[in-house]
CSV table of C-alpha atoms in Angstrom, one decimal:
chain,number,residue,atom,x,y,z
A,1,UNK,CA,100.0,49.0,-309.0
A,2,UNK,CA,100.6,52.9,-310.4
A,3,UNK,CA,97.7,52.5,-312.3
A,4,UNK,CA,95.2,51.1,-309.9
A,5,UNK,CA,97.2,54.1,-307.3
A,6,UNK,CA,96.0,56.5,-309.7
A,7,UNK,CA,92.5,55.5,-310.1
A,8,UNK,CA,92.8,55.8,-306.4
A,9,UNK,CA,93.9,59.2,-306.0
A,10,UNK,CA,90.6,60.2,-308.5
A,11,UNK,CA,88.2,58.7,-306.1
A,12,UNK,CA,89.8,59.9,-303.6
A,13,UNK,CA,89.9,63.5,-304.8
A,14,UNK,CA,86.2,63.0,-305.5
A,15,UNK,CA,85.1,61.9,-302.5
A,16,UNK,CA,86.2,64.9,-300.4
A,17,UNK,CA,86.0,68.0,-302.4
A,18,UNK,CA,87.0,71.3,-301.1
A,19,UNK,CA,83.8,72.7,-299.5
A,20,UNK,CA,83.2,74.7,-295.8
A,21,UNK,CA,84.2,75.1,-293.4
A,22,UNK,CA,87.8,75.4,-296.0
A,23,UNK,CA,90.9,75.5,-293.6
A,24,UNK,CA,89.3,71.7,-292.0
A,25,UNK,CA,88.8,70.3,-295.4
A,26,UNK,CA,92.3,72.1,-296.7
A,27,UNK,CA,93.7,70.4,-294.1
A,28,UNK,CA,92.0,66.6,-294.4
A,29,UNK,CA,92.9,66.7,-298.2
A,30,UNK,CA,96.5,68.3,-297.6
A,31,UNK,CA,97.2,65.1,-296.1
A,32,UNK,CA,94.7,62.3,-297.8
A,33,UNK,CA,96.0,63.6,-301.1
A,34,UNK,CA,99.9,63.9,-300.3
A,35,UNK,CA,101.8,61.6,-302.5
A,36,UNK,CA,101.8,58.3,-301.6
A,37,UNK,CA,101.9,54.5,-302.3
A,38,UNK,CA,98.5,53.7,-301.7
A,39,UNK,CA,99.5,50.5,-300.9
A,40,UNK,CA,96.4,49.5,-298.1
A,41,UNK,CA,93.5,50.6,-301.0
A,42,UNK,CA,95.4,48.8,-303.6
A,43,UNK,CA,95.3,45.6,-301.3
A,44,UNK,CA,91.5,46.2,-301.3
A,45,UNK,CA,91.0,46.1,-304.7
A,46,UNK,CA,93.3,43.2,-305.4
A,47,UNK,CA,91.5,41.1,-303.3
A,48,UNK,CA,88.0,41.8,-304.4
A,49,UNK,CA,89.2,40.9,-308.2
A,50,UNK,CA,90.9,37.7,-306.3
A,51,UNK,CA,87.6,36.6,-305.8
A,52,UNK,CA,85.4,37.7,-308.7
A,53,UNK,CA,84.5,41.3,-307.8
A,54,UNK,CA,84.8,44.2,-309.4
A,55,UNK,CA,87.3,47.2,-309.1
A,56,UNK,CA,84.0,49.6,-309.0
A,57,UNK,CA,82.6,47.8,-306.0
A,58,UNK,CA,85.7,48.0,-303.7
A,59,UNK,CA,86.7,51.3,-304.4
A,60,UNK,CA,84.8,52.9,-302.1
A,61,UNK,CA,86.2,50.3,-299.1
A,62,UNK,CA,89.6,51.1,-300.9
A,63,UNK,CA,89.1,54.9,-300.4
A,64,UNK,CA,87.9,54.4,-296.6
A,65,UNK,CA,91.2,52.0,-295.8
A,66,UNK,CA,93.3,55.1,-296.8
A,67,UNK,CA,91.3,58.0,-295.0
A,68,UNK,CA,91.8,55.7,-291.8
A,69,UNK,CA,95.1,55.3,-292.8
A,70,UNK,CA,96.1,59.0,-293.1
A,71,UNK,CA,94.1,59.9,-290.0
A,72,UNK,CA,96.1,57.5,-288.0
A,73,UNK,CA,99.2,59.4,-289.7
A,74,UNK,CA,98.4,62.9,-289.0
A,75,UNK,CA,97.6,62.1,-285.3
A,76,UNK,CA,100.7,59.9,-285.3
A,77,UNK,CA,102.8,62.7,-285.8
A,78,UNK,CA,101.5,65.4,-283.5
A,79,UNK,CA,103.7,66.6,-280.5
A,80,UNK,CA,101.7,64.7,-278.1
A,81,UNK,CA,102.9,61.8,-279.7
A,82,UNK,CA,105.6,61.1,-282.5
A,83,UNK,CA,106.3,64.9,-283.0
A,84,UNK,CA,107.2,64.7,-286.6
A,85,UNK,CA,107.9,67.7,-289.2
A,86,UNK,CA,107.7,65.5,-292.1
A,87,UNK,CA,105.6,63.1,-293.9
A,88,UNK,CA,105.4,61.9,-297.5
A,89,UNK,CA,107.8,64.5,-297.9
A,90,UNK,CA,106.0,67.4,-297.1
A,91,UNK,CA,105.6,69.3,-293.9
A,92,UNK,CA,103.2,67.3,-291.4
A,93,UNK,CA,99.6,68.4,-290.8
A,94,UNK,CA,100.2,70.0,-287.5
A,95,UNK,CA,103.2,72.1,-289.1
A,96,UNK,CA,101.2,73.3,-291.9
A,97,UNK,CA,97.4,73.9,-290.3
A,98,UNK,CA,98.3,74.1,-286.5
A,99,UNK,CA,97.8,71.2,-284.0
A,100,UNK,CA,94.2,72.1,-283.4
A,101,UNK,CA,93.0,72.1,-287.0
A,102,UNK,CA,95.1,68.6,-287.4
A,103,UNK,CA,93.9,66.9,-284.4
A,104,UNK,CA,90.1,67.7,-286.0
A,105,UNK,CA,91.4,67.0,-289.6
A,106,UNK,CA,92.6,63.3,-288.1
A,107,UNK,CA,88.9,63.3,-286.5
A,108,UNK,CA,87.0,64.5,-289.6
A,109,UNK,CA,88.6,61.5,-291.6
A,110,UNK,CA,88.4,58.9,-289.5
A,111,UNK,CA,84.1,59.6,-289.5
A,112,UNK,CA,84.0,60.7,-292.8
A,113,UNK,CA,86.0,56.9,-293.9
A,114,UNK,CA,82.9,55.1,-292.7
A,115,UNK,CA,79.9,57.5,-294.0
A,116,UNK,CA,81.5,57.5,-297.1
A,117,UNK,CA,82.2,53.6,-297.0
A,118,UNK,CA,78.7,52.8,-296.3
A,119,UNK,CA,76.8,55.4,-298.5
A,120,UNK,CA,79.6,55.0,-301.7
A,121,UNK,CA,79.2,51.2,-302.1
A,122,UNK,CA,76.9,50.4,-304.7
A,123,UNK,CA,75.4,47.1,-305.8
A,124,UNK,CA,76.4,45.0,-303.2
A,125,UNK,CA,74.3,43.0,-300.6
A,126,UNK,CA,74.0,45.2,-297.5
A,127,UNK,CA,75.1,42.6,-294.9
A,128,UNK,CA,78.5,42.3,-296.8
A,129,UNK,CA,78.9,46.6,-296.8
A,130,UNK,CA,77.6,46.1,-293.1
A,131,UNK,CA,80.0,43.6,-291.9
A,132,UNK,CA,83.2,45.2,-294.2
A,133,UNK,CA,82.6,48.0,-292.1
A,134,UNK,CA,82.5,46.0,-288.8
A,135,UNK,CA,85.7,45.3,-289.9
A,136,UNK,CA,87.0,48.4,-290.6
A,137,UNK,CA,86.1,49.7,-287.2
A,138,UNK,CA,87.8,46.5,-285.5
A,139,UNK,CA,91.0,47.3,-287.3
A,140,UNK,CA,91.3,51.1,-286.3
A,141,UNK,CA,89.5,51.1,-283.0
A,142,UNK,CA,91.1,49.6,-278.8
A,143,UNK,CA,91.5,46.4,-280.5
A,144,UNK,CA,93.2,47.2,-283.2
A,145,UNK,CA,95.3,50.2,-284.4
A,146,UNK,CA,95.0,52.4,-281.2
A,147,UNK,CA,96.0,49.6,-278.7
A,148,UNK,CA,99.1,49.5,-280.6
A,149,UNK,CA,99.8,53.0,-280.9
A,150,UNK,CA,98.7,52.9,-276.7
A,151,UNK,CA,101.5,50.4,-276.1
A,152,UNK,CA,103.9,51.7,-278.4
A,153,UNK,CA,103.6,54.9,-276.4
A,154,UNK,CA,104.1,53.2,-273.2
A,155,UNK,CA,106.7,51.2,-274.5
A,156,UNK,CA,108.8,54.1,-275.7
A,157,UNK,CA,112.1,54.0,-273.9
A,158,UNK,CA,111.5,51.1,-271.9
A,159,UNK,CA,114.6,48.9,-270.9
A,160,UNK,CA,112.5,45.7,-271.0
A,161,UNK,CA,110.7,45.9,-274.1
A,162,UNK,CA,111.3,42.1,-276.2
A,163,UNK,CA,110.1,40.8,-279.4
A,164,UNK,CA,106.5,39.6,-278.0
A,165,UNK,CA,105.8,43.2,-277.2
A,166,UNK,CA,106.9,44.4,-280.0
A,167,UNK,CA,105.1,41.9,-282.6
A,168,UNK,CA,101.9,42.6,-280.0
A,169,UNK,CA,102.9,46.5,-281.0
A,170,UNK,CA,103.2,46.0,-285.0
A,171,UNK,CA,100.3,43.5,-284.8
A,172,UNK,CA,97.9,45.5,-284.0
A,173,UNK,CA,99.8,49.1,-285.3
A,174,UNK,CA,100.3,48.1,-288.8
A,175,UNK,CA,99.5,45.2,-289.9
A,176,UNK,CA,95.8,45.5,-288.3
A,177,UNK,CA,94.8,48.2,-290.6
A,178,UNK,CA,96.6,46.1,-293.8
A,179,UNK,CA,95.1,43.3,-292.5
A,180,UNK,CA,91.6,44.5,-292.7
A,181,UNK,CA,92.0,46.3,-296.4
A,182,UNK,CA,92.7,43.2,-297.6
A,183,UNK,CA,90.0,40.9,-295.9
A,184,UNK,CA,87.2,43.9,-296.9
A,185,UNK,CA,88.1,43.6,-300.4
A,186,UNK,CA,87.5,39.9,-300.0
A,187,UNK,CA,84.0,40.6,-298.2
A,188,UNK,CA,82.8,43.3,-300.7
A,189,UNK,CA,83.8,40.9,-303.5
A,190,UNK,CA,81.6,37.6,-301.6
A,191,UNK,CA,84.6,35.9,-300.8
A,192,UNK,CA,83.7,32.3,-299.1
A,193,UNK,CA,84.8,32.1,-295.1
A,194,UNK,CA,87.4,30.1,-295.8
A,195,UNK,CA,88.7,32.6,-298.8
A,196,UNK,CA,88.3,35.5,-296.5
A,197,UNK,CA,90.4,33.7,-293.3
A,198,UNK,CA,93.0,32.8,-296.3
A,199,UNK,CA,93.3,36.5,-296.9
A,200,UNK,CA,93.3,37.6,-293.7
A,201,UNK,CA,96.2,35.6,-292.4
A,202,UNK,CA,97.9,37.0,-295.6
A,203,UNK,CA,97.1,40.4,-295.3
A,204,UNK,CA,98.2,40.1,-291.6
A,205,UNK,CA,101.8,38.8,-293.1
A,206,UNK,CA,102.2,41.3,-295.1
A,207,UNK,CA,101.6,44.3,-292.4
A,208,UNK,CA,104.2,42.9,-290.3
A,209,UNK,CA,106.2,42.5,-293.5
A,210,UNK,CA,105.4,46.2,-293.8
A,211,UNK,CA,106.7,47.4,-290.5
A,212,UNK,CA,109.9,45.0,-290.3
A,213,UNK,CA,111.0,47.0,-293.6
A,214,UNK,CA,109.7,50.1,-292.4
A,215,UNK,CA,112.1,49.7,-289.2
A,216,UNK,CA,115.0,48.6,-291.9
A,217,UNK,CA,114.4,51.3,-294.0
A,218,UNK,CA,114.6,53.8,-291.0
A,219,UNK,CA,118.2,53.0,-289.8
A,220,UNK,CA,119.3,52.1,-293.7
A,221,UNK,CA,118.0,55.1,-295.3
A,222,UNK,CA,117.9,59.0,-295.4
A,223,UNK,CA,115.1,61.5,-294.6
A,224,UNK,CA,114.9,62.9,-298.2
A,225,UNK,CA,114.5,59.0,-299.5
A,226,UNK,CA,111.7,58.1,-297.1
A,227,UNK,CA,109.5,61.3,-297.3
A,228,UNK,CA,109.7,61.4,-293.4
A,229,UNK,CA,112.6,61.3,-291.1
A,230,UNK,CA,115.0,59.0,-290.9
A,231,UNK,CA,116.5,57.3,-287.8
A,232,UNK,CA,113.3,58.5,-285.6
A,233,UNK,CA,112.7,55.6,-283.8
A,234,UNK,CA,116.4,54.9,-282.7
A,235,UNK,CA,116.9,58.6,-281.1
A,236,UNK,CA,113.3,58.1,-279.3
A,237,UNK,CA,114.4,54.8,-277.7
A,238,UNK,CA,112.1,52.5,-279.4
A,239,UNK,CA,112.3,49.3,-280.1
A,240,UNK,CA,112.8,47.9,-283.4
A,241,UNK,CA,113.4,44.4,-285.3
A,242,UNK,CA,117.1,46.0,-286.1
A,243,UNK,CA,117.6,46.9,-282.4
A,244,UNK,CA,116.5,43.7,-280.9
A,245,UNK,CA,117.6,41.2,-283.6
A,246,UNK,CA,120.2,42.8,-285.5
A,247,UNK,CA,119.8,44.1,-289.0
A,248,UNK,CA,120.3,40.8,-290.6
A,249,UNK,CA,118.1,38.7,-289.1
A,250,UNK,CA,115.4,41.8,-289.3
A,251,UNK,CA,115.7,41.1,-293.1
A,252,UNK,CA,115.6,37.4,-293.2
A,253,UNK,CA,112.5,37.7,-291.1
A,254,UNK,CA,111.2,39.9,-294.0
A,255,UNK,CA,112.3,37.3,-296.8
A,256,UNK,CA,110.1,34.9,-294.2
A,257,UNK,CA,107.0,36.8,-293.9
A,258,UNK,CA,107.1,37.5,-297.5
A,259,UNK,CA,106.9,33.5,-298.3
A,260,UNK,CA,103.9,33.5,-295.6
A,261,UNK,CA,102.1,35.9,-297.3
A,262,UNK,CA,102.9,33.8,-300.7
A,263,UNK,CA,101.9,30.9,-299.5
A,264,UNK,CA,98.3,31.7,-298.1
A,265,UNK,CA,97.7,32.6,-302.0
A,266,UNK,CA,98.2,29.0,-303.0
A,267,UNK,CA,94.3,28.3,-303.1
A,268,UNK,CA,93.6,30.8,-305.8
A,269,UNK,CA,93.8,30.7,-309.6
A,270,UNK,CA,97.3,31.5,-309.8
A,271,UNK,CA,96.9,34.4,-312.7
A,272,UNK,CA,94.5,36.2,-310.5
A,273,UNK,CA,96.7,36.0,-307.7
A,274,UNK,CA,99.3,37.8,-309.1
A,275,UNK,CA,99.2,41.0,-308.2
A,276,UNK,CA,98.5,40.3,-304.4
A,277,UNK,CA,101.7,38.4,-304.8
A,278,UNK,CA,103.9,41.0,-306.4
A,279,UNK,CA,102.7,43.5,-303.3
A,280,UNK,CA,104.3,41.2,-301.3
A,281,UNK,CA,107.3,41.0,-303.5
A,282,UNK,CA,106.9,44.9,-303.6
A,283,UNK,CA,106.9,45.5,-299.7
A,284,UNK,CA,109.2,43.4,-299.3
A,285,UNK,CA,111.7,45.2,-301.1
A,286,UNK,CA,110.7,48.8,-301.5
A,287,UNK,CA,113.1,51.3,-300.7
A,288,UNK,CA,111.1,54.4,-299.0
């Protein structure tokens, strides 16, 4: 995974060299290039290989998967929404460039995913680039990543907030976005349906996996071991898996969703599957 992360953070550094105007693409790659997991472009890969393609023709899906990613994290923490200092353990976009240049910086990315998705991607039919970026757009756009953030906003200090609109939150929040990196890996790589529905419903496993630890890790954890701050969503009012199930039964749910995800590999050669399922193994139990 740290290797395939690094080959990541070349393309990525590639892809969106300094040029003009400066202070907008200082900003984009202040954030795109902060340190990270890379987790969602590492999905991407791992599922094209699952199915025969190669690391080469994915990247560029990869890359994409992470700019979307990052946009929705600059905009996330704006004052108009999460109003967060800190991410990835650095001062958030909106501290560092101003809000204006952020909200712009969160724009530029999120257009600049899908040019450079479709125009990077080399070698492969045009119908699979075409419908990978269908996907892609899906995944970040009212269905998707938005209506979550949309509800989450709503939901924020609501009395009456359950586990159904919650799931519906992290559904579409999280695990859309994850979700989507791992079924466009399978379409870049010319998964069959059936392989690409198999990796769908475990990329969607693993996103909620990613946000029941994520709300763990915030009420278990300390602002200097995240990268971001700690015990946000608690002072906010939100709801969490901790708040509404108890921190237990949070984790046991994570053990659960991890065996999901582990389980919807079962159809594939079990060598080749192995990285997809350490991921699983690996958010399951990361600590930041």
């Amino acid at each position: 995974m740290a290797e395939k992360a690094r080959r990541v953070d070349d393309a990525l550094d590639r892809a969106l060299p300094l040029r003009h105007p400066e202070r907008l693409l200082a900003s984009m790659r202040y954030s795109l290039l902060a340190p990270g997991k890379r987790v969602r472009p590492v999905l991407t890969l791992a599922a094209c290989e699952l199915v025969g393609g190669e690391e080469s023709t994915a990247m560029p899906f990869a890359c994409a998967v992470e700019m979307l990613h990052v946009m929705s994290l600059v905009h996330d923490d704006l004052p108009c929404i999460d109003n967060d200092e800190l991410r990835r353990g650095l001062p958030s976009n909106h501290v560092a460039f101003g809000e204006g240049v952020a909200v712009l910086a969160g724009d530029a990315l999120h257009c600049f995913a899908f040019a450079h998705a479709a125009e990077a991607t080399a070698g492969v039919p045009p119908m699979r680039v075409l419908r990978a970026v269908a996907e892609l757009g899906k995944a970040t756009g009212a269905e998707g990543l938005l209506a979550g953030q949309v509800v989450d906003i709503e939901s924020e200090g609501a009395q009456e907030v359950g586990l159904e609109v919650l799931e519906y939150i992290h559904l579409h929040k999280t695990a859309r976005l994850l979700e989507a990196a791992v079924a466009c890996g399978g379409i870049i790589g010319g998964a069959e349906e059936e392989e690409v529905e198999r990796l769908r419903r475990y990329g969607r496993a693993v996103g909620l996996l990613f946000q029941v630890v994520d709300d763990v890790l915030d009420v278990t954890r300390t602002s200097e071991e995240l990268g971001k701050t700690a015990g946000k969503d608690l002072a906010k009012g939100k709801a969490t898996y901790p708040k509404l199930m108890g921190l237990e039964k949070a984790r046991l749910l994570a053990e659960e969703l991890a065996a999901k995800a582990e389980e919807e590999l079962q159809g594939f050669d079990r060598n080749i599957a192995r990285p997809l399922r350490h991921l699983a193994r690996y958010i399951a139990h990361r600590h930041n």
